[in-house]
Amino acid sequence: MRYVFLLLCFTLAASVSFGQNGQYTSNNKQAIKHFVAANHLMDDRMFDEAIAELTKAVAEDDKFVEAHIQLGDLWRRKREFGKAVNYYRKAITANPEFNRAVYLKAGEAEITEAQYAEAKLHLQKYLAFGNITLQNMAYAQKLIADCDFSIQAVKNPVAFKPINLGTGVNSVDDEYMPVATADESMLIFTRKINNNEDFYKSEKKDSNWQPAAYLSSNINTAQYNEGAQSISQDGRYLFFTGCNRPDGRGKCDIYIAQKHGEGWGKPVGINPPVNTGAWESQPSISADGRTLYFVSNKAGGLGGYDIWKTTLTDKGWSQPENLGPGINTPYDEQSPFIHPDDNTLYFSSNGWPGLGNKDLFVSRLDANGKWQKPENLGYPINSSGDENGLTLTAQGDYAFFSSNKLQGSGGFDIYTFEMPVKARPKLVTYVKGKVTDAKTKKPIEADVEIIDLERNHIVYQDYSSEDDGGFLATLTSGKNYGLNISKSGYLFYSENFSLAGREPKSPFIINVELSPIEIGKKVVLRNIFFDTNKFNLRPESKAELAKLIQFLSENATVKVEISGHTDNVGNDDQNLVLSQNRAREVYDYLMAAKISSARLIFKGYGETQPIADNNTENGRQLNRRTEFKIVAQ
């Protein structure tokens, strides 16, 4: 619930009297009789019957303030906020000074009904009474901030054209919490049938979502609810929330399931310190698979539900860290979604200024790694109702969400809409590949690493699928990346993806054939870099050199030739000398890393061994390279 005060207001006791000195504001005996009867019914939690009695009371005396307030409270309990507003206003009209709390109640209900100007007046009146607790004063001021924001937001709407995903995904039942893989080939969502939540999946073909299928009996259960999920960018790992399961540590816990072929393995609960006796839910995994964002009400938070994060280390998941007051408030923050750019966080909150109940927000990391002040996504993406469960495509131009207000197939349906430009994340693309044996052409489970070359930081590390050799990883634009694929007994593969200075237009699709270690086989080291006409190794070469050192260490009998090559621009003799010096520089680096000189040869070939056309810039770039060749085993 958005409002802490609601919990106080919904406690309806028969002994409560709003009058002074035990007297009611009505002298009508029949009205009082109905009011007292209603209080007894509320003691027995017979709220519909109490409403009927109170309705008779105000019919007898339309100035009966206590009865109007009780009716407002009961209708608000039933979430009929329009009716609640009506009765609170009647109470205020009948006696403006009778009860200050009614102004706070009216303001809350009016915000839920998007009546922001009226709500602000009532909240200001509430504060004018004075003698208010600091907690309630802060709360009323927070609601006034909501009103101020909302009045301006409604005057300045953002573009919002939701599109129903169609009957392949949506049904007469509730569908919500959609998440898609980076290539948008698969959508996983929650469907609620007979009050049981299970996962379903839909695959996209020819731009259309296909009829949804039950995800897996290994994950879904008949007796427990599964929901609030996050899928890794390659679709191979599912993080989800399971509640009240016998292997759980608290009411709700976070589980991980791994895909094997077309099926899924049994889910495993994350160990402490992530899962505890508290409520852990709504996971969102970063693109590199190493940072998990989630929601918890554990001790040490700022209040209500907070967003936390934990990092995968060699010893498991780290002690969770609260995202702090840059994201969390004394109220509730939920439904985190970390975009594949690993820099942009979307979440829902009822603590930051919004249009009522939970709104959707976006926050970005600054240059110092701190979350900037969250920005409301605006009206009408946000409304006076609850908005949560937003996820985005890897490209960041479209979002998925669920709603029961847009006349869909029935209940909650899943929709997509174009995200306003100012609320979009950084541009990303993805690299999608398949690894096979060069001889047998069969899929290989190989180690895949993608490295941010400038920072020498691994941004993706996983294995290609044992079943089909596939892998998929997202890349943020504006950077240079190195790709290394390796497996014991094979030569490793090296590739470079340069997104610096340009925006990605399409994903990188690559098929890699790993060759067994054999004499004469070569590897182009595409992430060894030198400045033009120089032979000093640039810092971004370190990751590739580390991979070469690892290869030589793991294959202790292998001897290699390090070779340097140039294009045909310039003087032949100078090119030969340059290539020799570059090969020697790599040789010296390996020697410094304790690789025996008996296992190393270096040689420069200048422009004599081109692998591409020197008449094009792209060809010349490919010809300027460093290689190693197996010369002995």
XYZ file of C-alpha atoms in Angstrom:
633
model
C 0.000 0.000 0.000
C 1.135 3.536 -0.703
C -0.106 5.093 2.452
C 1.162 4.191 5.891
C -1.702 6.194 7.337
C -4.218 3.816 5.763
C -3.171 1.127 8.189
C -4.185 3.389 11.028
C -7.390 4.563 9.447
C -8.680 1.095 8.616
C -8.851 0.108 12.271
C -12.559 0.600 12.789
C -13.686 0.012 16.342
C -17.195 0.208 17.732
C -15.989 2.129 20.747
C -14.693 5.033 18.631
C -16.691 8.208 19.072
C -15.959 11.287 16.995
C -18.037 13.613 19.135
C -16.905 15.606 22.105
C -17.828 14.582 25.669
C -19.357 11.352 24.339
C -21.956 13.234 22.241
C -22.607 12.695 18.535
C -23.058 15.450 15.992
C -26.548 14.093 15.392
C -29.522 14.230 17.728
C -31.588 11.991 15.457
C -32.261 8.827 17.461
C -32.825 6.656 14.391
C -29.583 7.887 12.819
C -27.676 7.160 16.033
C -29.292 3.708 16.254
C -28.043 2.828 12.755
C -24.593 4.239 13.553
C -24.218 2.146 16.718
C -25.421 -0.945 14.846
C -22.830 -0.301 12.187
C -20.070 -0.137 14.801
C -21.086 -3.540 16.166
C -21.064 -4.980 12.652
C -17.586 -3.595 12.089
C -16.430 -5.323 15.279
C -17.501 -8.568 13.603
C -15.852 -7.478 10.309
C -19.216 -7.413 8.559
C -18.297 -4.381 6.522
C -20.946 -4.551 3.783
C -23.683 -4.748 6.388
C -22.061 -1.839 8.269
C -22.152 0.260 5.091
C -25.857 -0.456 4.763
C -26.509 0.720 8.348
C -24.391 3.844 7.937
C -26.150 4.688 4.683
C -29.438 4.584 6.614
C -27.883 6.802 9.302
C -26.938 9.578 6.864
C -30.303 9.214 5.140
C -31.891 10.057 8.474
C -29.451 12.935 9.138
C -27.275 14.259 6.301
C -25.268 16.338 8.833
C -24.135 13.272 10.807
C -20.367 13.831 10.545
C -19.219 10.630 12.263
C -21.342 8.472 9.960
C -19.977 10.194 6.851
C -16.384 9.628 8.020
C -17.079 5.965 8.819
C -18.601 5.509 5.370
C -15.541 7.138 3.810
C -13.274 4.769 5.733
C -15.262 1.693 4.735
C -15.460 2.595 1.057
C -11.748 3.272 1.060
C -11.193 -0.126 2.611
C -13.068 -1.574 -0.352
C -10.883 0.567 -2.660
C -13.918 2.507 -3.858
C -12.051 5.782 -3.549
C -14.546 7.918 -5.423
C -17.264 7.033 -2.912
C -14.834 7.596 -0.050
C -14.064 11.108 -1.331
C -17.784 11.874 -1.535
C -18.401 11.006 2.111
C -15.279 12.732 3.440
C -16.321 15.919 1.657
C -19.810 15.676 3.138
C -18.274 15.373 6.601
C -16.113 18.446 5.970
C -19.066 20.424 4.627
C -21.190 19.502 7.636
C -18.547 20.621 10.136
C -15.166 21.879 8.771
C -13.525 21.970 12.218
C -14.834 18.689 13.605
C -11.908 16.363 12.899
C -8.516 17.193 11.398
C -7.773 13.590 10.347
C -10.575 13.678 7.794
C -8.569 16.185 5.734
C -5.640 13.790 5.515
C -7.979 10.931 4.600
C -9.704 13.052 1.984
C -6.372 14.134 0.510
C -5.172 10.533 0.211
C -8.354 9.375 -1.493
C -8.452 12.389 -3.816
C -4.909 11.691 -5.011
C -5.951 8.141 -5.833
C -8.815 9.648 -7.860
C -6.372 12.051 -9.614
C -8.081 15.064 -7.992
C -4.783 16.735 -7.174
C -5.808 20.377 -6.710
C -8.575 19.410 -4.275
C -6.248 17.051 -2.433
C -3.640 19.780 -1.990
C -6.187 22.139 -0.401
C -7.321 19.477 2.053
C -3.755 18.521 2.961
C -2.819 22.158 3.544
C -5.860 22.486 5.797
C -4.720 19.407 7.711
C -1.302 20.941 8.344
C -2.907 24.222 9.446
C -4.451 22.519 12.463
C -1.035 22.263 14.139
C -0.219 19.935 17.019
C 0.491 17.137 14.517
C 3.057 14.387 15.019
C 6.287 14.781 13.068
C 5.562 11.536 11.217
C 2.139 12.670 10.026
C 3.447 16.143 9.216
C 6.186 14.676 7.004
C 3.667 12.375 5.386
C 1.227 15.197 4.575
C 4.068 17.287 3.148
C 5.090 14.326 0.988
C 1.507 14.071 -0.347
C 1.500 17.792 -1.158
C 4.725 17.264 -3.135
C 2.875 14.519 -5.038
C 0.069 16.953 -5.817
C 2.455 19.658 -7.037
C 4.278 17.192 -9.279
C 1.051 15.681 -10.607
C -0.587 18.990 -11.521
C 2.417 19.874 -13.696
C 2.815 16.351 -15.117
C -0.794 16.237 -16.333
C -0.262 19.595 -18.072
C 2.830 18.206 -19.840
C 2.042 14.651 -20.944
C 4.608 12.384 -22.595
C 3.917 10.281 -25.678
C 2.321 6.971 -24.741
C 0.680 4.571 -27.217
C 0.431 1.120 -25.642
C 0.062 -1.867 -27.978
C -1.428 -5.163 -26.807
C 0.898 -8.103 -27.513
C -2.039 -10.091 -28.845
C -3.734 -13.392 -28.147
C -0.521 -15.361 -28.491
C 0.515 -13.915 -25.129
C -2.666 -12.578 -23.533
C -5.719 -14.580 -22.487
C -8.811 -14.214 -20.321
C -6.527 -14.829 -17.336
C -4.029 -12.363 -15.864
C -0.656 -11.987 -17.588
C 2.062 -9.771 -16.141
C 5.781 -9.320 -15.327
C 7.123 -9.775 -18.899
C 10.862 -10.069 -19.597
C 12.527 -10.645 -22.980
C 15.897 -11.973 -24.070
C 18.317 -9.497 -25.660
C 17.511 -10.661 -29.184
C 13.764 -10.497 -28.384
C 13.355 -14.074 -29.567
C 11.663 -15.169 -26.316
C 9.354 -13.556 -23.771
C 8.805 -15.083 -20.342
C 5.898 -13.875 -18.235
C 3.639 -14.836 -15.353
C 0.114 -16.129 -15.937
C -2.335 -16.445 -13.051
C -4.930 -19.215 -13.361
C -7.255 -20.072 -10.446
C -5.103 -17.937 -8.154
C -1.941 -19.889 -9.029
C 0.986 -18.096 -10.668
C 3.137 -19.945 -13.212
C 5.637 -19.015 -15.921
C 4.855 -19.146 -19.626
C 6.977 -18.383 -22.655
C 6.255 -17.031 -26.108
C 8.666 -17.022 -29.046
C 8.734 -14.329 -31.700
C 8.518 -15.333 -35.354
C 8.139 -12.874 -38.225
C 7.662 -10.049 -35.708
C 4.701 -11.823 -34.069
C 4.548 -13.420 -30.644
C 3.540 -17.062 -30.956
C 0.999 -18.880 -28.735
C 2.405 -19.094 -25.225
C 3.556 -22.409 -23.790
C 3.906 -23.640 -20.223
C 7.532 -22.991 -19.287
C 8.560 -26.039 -17.288
C 7.172 -28.473 -14.727
C 10.617 -28.344 -13.099
C 9.980 -24.684 -12.235
C 6.210 -24.266 -12.074
C 4.302 -25.904 -9.238
C 0.638 -26.482 -8.510
C 0.876 -25.570 -4.830
C 3.213 -22.554 -4.845
C 3.355 -19.291 -6.737
C 6.243 -18.553 -9.075
C 6.659 -15.010 -10.349
C 8.581 -11.719 -10.367
C 11.319 -13.078 -12.611
C 14.421 -11.903 -14.450
C 16.053 -13.667 -17.371
C 19.693 -13.460 -18.404
C 20.322 -11.813 -21.751
C 20.974 -15.134 -23.456
C 17.844 -16.723 -21.987
C 19.765 -19.463 -20.191
C 19.317 -18.423 -16.552
C 16.030 -17.583 -14.873
C 16.016 -15.766 -11.543
C 12.601 -15.765 -9.919
C 10.636 -15.412 -6.703
C 9.220 -18.440 -4.911
C 7.084 -18.033 -1.801
C 6.286 -20.395 1.051
C 8.284 -23.228 -0.501
C 9.506 -25.941 1.888
C 13.142 -25.265 0.962
C 12.777 -21.516 1.541
C 14.364 -19.450 4.282
C 11.660 -16.784 4.566
C 8.193 -16.071 3.245
C 9.609 -15.344 -0.210
C 13.034 -16.238 -1.591
C 15.011 -15.891 -4.814
C 15.717 -18.964 -6.929
C 17.820 -19.686 -10.019
C 17.057 -22.196 -12.772
C 19.309 -23.016 -15.728
C 18.184 -23.953 -19.222
C 19.418 -27.207 -20.724
C 18.514 -27.641 -24.364
C 14.794 -26.980 -24.619
C 14.174 -27.792 -20.958
C 14.970 -26.274 -17.582
C 16.748 -27.730 -14.588
C 15.397 -27.761 -11.057
C 15.567 -24.330 -9.405
C 17.988 -23.733 -6.562
C 17.503 -21.153 -3.821
C 20.283 -18.604 -3.405
C 22.160 -19.137 -0.165
C 22.552 -16.558 2.596
C 23.389 -13.764 2.898
C 20.960 -13.061 0.026
C 17.998 -15.208 1.086
C 17.195 -14.752 4.764
C 14.227 -15.023 7.085
C 13.006 -11.707 5.654
C 11.124 -11.155 2.372
C 13.419 -11.344 -0.681
C 11.809 -10.961 -4.078
C 11.738 -9.360 -7.549
C 15.282 -10.131 -8.770
C 16.897 -8.367 -11.720
C 20.221 -9.659 -13.047
C 22.795 -7.425 -14.726
C 23.954 -8.107 -18.276
C 27.262 -9.563 -17.118
C 25.466 -11.879 -14.697
C 27.509 -10.630 -11.757
C 25.216 -8.139 -10.019
C 21.777 -9.085 -8.754
C 19.291 -6.386 -7.759
C 16.335 -7.420 -5.608
C 13.732 -6.184 -3.134
C 13.674 -6.909 0.586
C 12.246 -5.617 3.837
C 15.255 -6.891 5.782
C 16.759 -4.920 8.639
C 19.104 -2.112 7.694
C 16.880 -0.564 5.038
C 15.429 2.924 4.869
C 11.863 1.777 5.532
C 9.225 -0.394 3.898
C 10.549 -2.361 0.931
C 13.960 -1.326 -0.391
C 16.074 -2.239 -3.410
C 19.330 -4.041 -2.630
C 22.160 -5.494 -4.696
C 24.611 -8.353 -4.325
C 27.688 -9.190 -6.403
C 28.891 -12.617 -7.498
C 32.380 -13.391 -6.206
C 34.620 -16.447 -6.190
C 33.017 -17.341 -2.855
C 29.423 -16.819 -3.943
C 27.039 -13.874 -3.662
C 28.306 -11.029 -1.498
C 26.673 -9.430 1.513
C 23.739 -7.435 0.063
C 24.161 -3.678 -0.135
C 21.250 -1.264 0.181
C 21.154 1.129 -2.782
C 20.789 3.970 -0.288
C 18.817 7.230 -0.234
C 19.643 7.948 -3.873
C 17.086 5.245 -4.739
C 15.287 4.147 -1.570
C 12.913 6.188 0.617
C 11.089 5.580 3.923
C 8.258 4.187 1.773
C 8.303 1.331 -0.780
C 10.621 0.790 -3.755
C 9.971 -2.320 -5.824
C 10.187 -3.993 -9.262
C 13.807 -3.113 -10.116
C 14.930 -3.639 -13.704
C 18.582 -3.060 -14.519
C 18.953 -2.459 -18.234
C 21.641 -4.369 -20.175
C 23.694 -1.159 -20.319
C 24.336 -1.832 -16.582
C 23.945 1.898 -16.067
C 20.189 2.543 -16.066
C 17.794 1.334 -13.370
C 14.001 1.368 -13.669
C 11.832 0.741 -10.608
C 8.525 1.568 -8.964
C 8.153 3.737 -5.884
C 5.553 5.461 -3.770
C 8.185 7.531 -1.975
C 9.416 9.834 -4.743
C 6.993 12.507 -6.042
C 4.443 10.882 -8.301
C 0.862 10.780 -9.483
C -0.459 8.459 -6.787
C 0.204 4.960 -5.464
C 3.287 3.472 -7.168
C 4.880 5.253 -10.132
C 7.665 4.183 -12.465
C 11.055 5.904 -12.224
C 14.450 5.812 -13.901
C 17.850 6.501 -12.363
C 21.318 6.450 -13.926
C 24.799 5.925 -12.571
C 26.993 9.016 -12.669
C 30.712 9.065 -13.429
C 31.464 8.297 -9.765
C 29.240 5.226 -9.700
C 26.444 6.882 -7.697
C 22.777 6.724 -8.601
C 21.379 10.048 -9.736
C 18.066 11.417 -8.489
C 15.250 9.262 -9.927
C 13.120 10.759 -12.685
C 9.401 10.058 -12.905
C 8.546 8.587 -16.330
C 5.693 11.058 -16.553
C 1.991 11.116 -17.311
C 0.188 9.122 -18.731
C 2.770 6.322 -18.428
C 2.176 6.866 -14.723
C -1.290 7.472 -13.360
C -3.044 7.728 -10.012
C -3.110 3.911 -9.893
C -0.303 1.403 -9.356
C 2.362 1.116 -12.051
C 5.107 -1.475 -11.705
C 6.786 -4.367 -13.460
C 8.321 -2.357 -16.314
C 11.052 -3.976 -18.438
C 12.762 -2.812 -21.633
C 14.177 -4.332 -24.762
C 17.960 -4.468 -24.997
C 17.821 -1.666 -27.565
C 15.963 0.408 -24.972
C 13.474 1.922 -27.415
C 10.480 -0.167 -26.336
C 9.154 -1.210 -22.948
C 6.897 -4.002 -21.721
C 4.324 -3.614 -18.953
C 0.992 -5.034 -17.819
C -2.349 -3.318 -17.227
C -5.968 -4.169 -16.506
C -7.236 -0.742 -17.605
C -6.847 -0.875 -21.387
C -9.678 -3.196 -22.452
C -7.513 -6.168 -23.333
C -8.286 -9.879 -23.527
C -9.259 -10.044 -19.858
C -7.769 -9.099 -16.490
C -4.160 -7.971 -16.745
C -2.697 -8.052 -20.245
C 0.849 -7.416 -21.419
C 1.518 -4.363 -23.595
C 4.459 -2.662 -25.227
C 5.055 1.021 -25.940
C 7.783 3.216 -27.343
C 9.865 4.641 -24.525
C 10.237 8.455 -24.539
C 13.711 9.366 -25.738
C 14.749 11.145 -22.542
C 13.892 8.062 -20.463
C 15.857 5.611 -22.600
C 19.033 3.860 -21.467
C 22.385 3.924 -23.202
C 22.433 2.296 -26.616
C 23.446 -1.337 -26.614
C 23.720 -4.066 -29.155
C 24.461 -7.733 -28.725
C 26.863 -10.308 -30.006
C 25.292 -13.669 -30.746
C 27.435 -16.594 -31.676
C 27.817 -20.321 -32.024
C 30.950 -22.312 -31.173
C 31.754 -25.572 -32.962
C 34.680 -27.919 -33.460
C 36.478 -26.965 -36.702
C 36.831 -30.625 -37.670
C 33.659 -32.332 -36.486
C 31.383 -29.266 -36.756
C 29.742 -30.342 -33.493
C 28.774 -27.779 -30.817
C 31.335 -27.031 -28.131
C 30.882 -25.838 -24.561
C 33.636 -23.216 -24.441
C 34.579 -20.352 -22.132
C 33.365 -17.033 -23.609
C 34.754 -13.735 -22.325
C 34.014 -10.204 -23.492
C 36.310 -7.508 -22.153
C 35.995 -3.747 -21.984
C 39.463 -3.085 -23.378
C 39.853 0.424 -21.985
C 39.169 -0.693 -18.423
C 40.573 -4.219 -18.901
C 37.335 -5.353 -17.261
C 35.356 -8.503 -18.052
C 31.787 -7.503 -18.912
C 30.597 -10.972 -19.867
C 31.841 -14.400 -18.837
C 29.966 -17.620 -19.411
C 30.035 -20.855 -21.363
C 28.586 -21.469 -24.777
C 25.692 -23.905 -24.641
C 26.654 -27.568 -24.516
C 23.550 -28.353 -26.556
C 23.943 -26.008 -29.509
C 27.161 -24.065 -28.873
C 25.269 -20.782 -28.658
C 26.009 -17.688 -26.599
C 24.628 -14.151 -26.443
C 25.902 -11.033 -24.687
C 25.012 -7.361 -24.775
C 27.478 -4.554 -25.490
C 27.141 -0.865 -24.625
C 27.918 1.565 -27.444
C 30.889 3.915 -27.364
C 33.464 1.340 -26.265
C 35.946 -1.155 -27.666
C 35.508 -4.796 -26.730
C 37.621 -7.889 -27.010
C 36.041 -11.315 -27.444
C 37.946 -14.430 -26.403
C 36.667 -17.985 -26.731
C 38.708 -20.822 -25.321
C 38.552 -24.494 -24.416
C 41.143 -26.929 -23.160
C 42.803 -28.744 -26.045
C 41.904 -26.051 -28.580
C 43.454 -22.866 -29.902
C 41.603 -19.883 -28.537
C 39.690 -17.434 -30.718
C 40.156 -13.673 -30.649
C 37.886 -10.945 -32.039
C 37.427 -7.199 -31.625
C 34.206 -5.189 -31.575
C 34.690 -1.456 -31.855
C 31.618 0.583 -30.926
C 33.601 3.749 -30.230
C 32.508 6.725 -32.284
C 29.444 5.071 -33.759
C 26.045 3.792 -32.757
C 25.307 0.102 -33.213
C 22.957 -0.470 -36.137
C 22.679 -4.219 -35.903
C 23.920 -7.043 -33.697
C 27.131 -8.941 -34.304
C 26.397 -12.476 -35.471
C 29.408 -14.768 -35.450
C 30.097 -18.473 -35.934
C 33.347 -19.615 -34.374
C 35.157 -22.808 -35.244
C 37.754 -23.756 -32.639
C 40.688 -25.743 -33.986
C 42.383 -28.452 -31.952
C 45.999 -27.640 -31.074
C 48.046 -28.817 -34.043
C 51.399 -27.828 -35.525
C 50.973 -25.128 -38.171
C 47.674 -23.766 -36.843
C 47.495 -19.976 -36.386
C 45.533 -17.523 -34.240
C 45.148 -13.842 -35.133
C 45.450 -11.787 -31.945
C 42.887 -9.119 -32.824
C 43.157 -7.356 -29.483
C 46.879 -6.571 -29.606
C 47.173 -2.835 -30.324
C 49.986 -0.463 -31.335
C 49.948 3.206 -32.238
C 50.456 4.048 -35.925
C 54.034 3.356 -37.038
C 55.043 2.499 -33.474
C 55.709 -0.752 -31.682
C 54.953 0.050 -28.027
C 52.065 -2.107 -26.766
C 48.990 -0.082 -25.872
C 47.402 -0.721 -22.428
C 44.243 -2.228 -23.919
C 46.382 -5.132 -25.191
C 46.785 -6.515 -21.667
C 43.652 -8.668 -21.628
C 44.620 -10.428 -24.850
C 48.182 -10.955 -23.684
C 46.848 -12.427 -20.435
C 44.804 -14.892 -22.487
C 47.897 -15.872 -24.494
C 49.914 -16.332 -21.305
C 47.134 -18.500 -19.875
C 47.090 -20.618 -23.044
C 50.850 -21.169 -22.933
C 50.741 -21.973 -19.210
C 47.984 -24.561 -19.666
C 49.772 -26.148 -22.648
C 53.282 -26.362 -21.271
C 54.797 -28.326 -24.198
C 53.560 -26.022 -26.934
C 56.057 -23.811 -28.784
C 54.844 -20.821 -30.771
C 56.027 -18.274 -33.290
C 54.897 -14.718 -32.659
C 54.603 -12.913 -35.980
C 54.028 -9.293 -36.924
C 52.333 -8.165 -40.154
C 51.616 -4.830 -41.850
C 49.632 -3.528 -44.804
C 51.369 -2.404 -48.014
C 51.297 1.316 -47.302
C 54.743 2.883 -47.087
C 58.272 1.603 -47.550
C 58.675 -2.202 -47.717
C 61.828 -2.251 -45.619
C 60.329 0.020 -42.990
C 57.233 -2.180 -42.809
C 59.420 -5.240 -42.308
C 61.332 -3.597 -39.459
C 58.100 -2.363 -37.856
C 56.563 -5.851 -37.975
C 59.723 -7.359 -36.460
C 59.733 -4.819 -33.633
C 56.066 -5.438 -32.864
C 56.585 -9.192 -32.767
C 59.618 -8.672 -30.514
C 57.540 -6.472 -28.173
C 55.020 -9.288 -27.650
C 57.884 -11.779 -27.245
C 59.455 -9.613 -24.534
C 56.113 -9.284 -22.747
C 55.757 -13.073 -22.641
C 59.318 -13.462 -21.415
C 58.582 -10.996 -18.595
C 55.643 -13.225 -17.659
C 58.040 -16.165 -17.137
C 57.284 -17.959 -20.404
C 60.497 -19.809 -21.368
C 62.394 -18.398 -24.333
C 62.849 -21.972 -25.537
C 59.133 -22.027 -26.336
C 59.054 -18.716 -28.211
C 60.123 -17.444 -31.618
C 59.370 -14.006 -33.023
C 59.460 -12.900 -36.634
C 58.299 -9.965 -38.740
C 56.809 -10.565 -42.169
C 56.033 -6.986 -43.123
C 53.479 -6.853 -45.955
C 54.352 -10.253 -47.464
C 51.459 -12.315 -45.996
C 48.221 -10.345 -46.471
C 44.948 -11.993 -45.436
C 42.729 -9.327 -47.030
C 42.633 -6.857 -49.910
C 45.092 -3.979 -49.385
C 43.015 -1.802 -51.727
C 40.397 -1.154 -49.036
C 40.769 0.439 -45.608
C 39.020 -2.510 -43.972
C 41.364 -4.915 -45.734
C 44.453 -2.959 -44.740
C 43.232 -2.937 -41.141
C 42.924 -6.727 -41.166
C 46.413 -7.071 -42.607
C 47.915 -5.008 -39.778
C 47.938 -7.795 -37.233
C 49.805 -9.937 -34.726
C 49.545 -13.739 -34.895
C 50.866 -16.774 -33.155
C 51.477 -20.140 -34.815
C 52.006 -23.545 -33.248
C 55.492 -24.733 -34.267
C 55.866 -27.693 -31.886
C 53.883 -29.696 -29.325
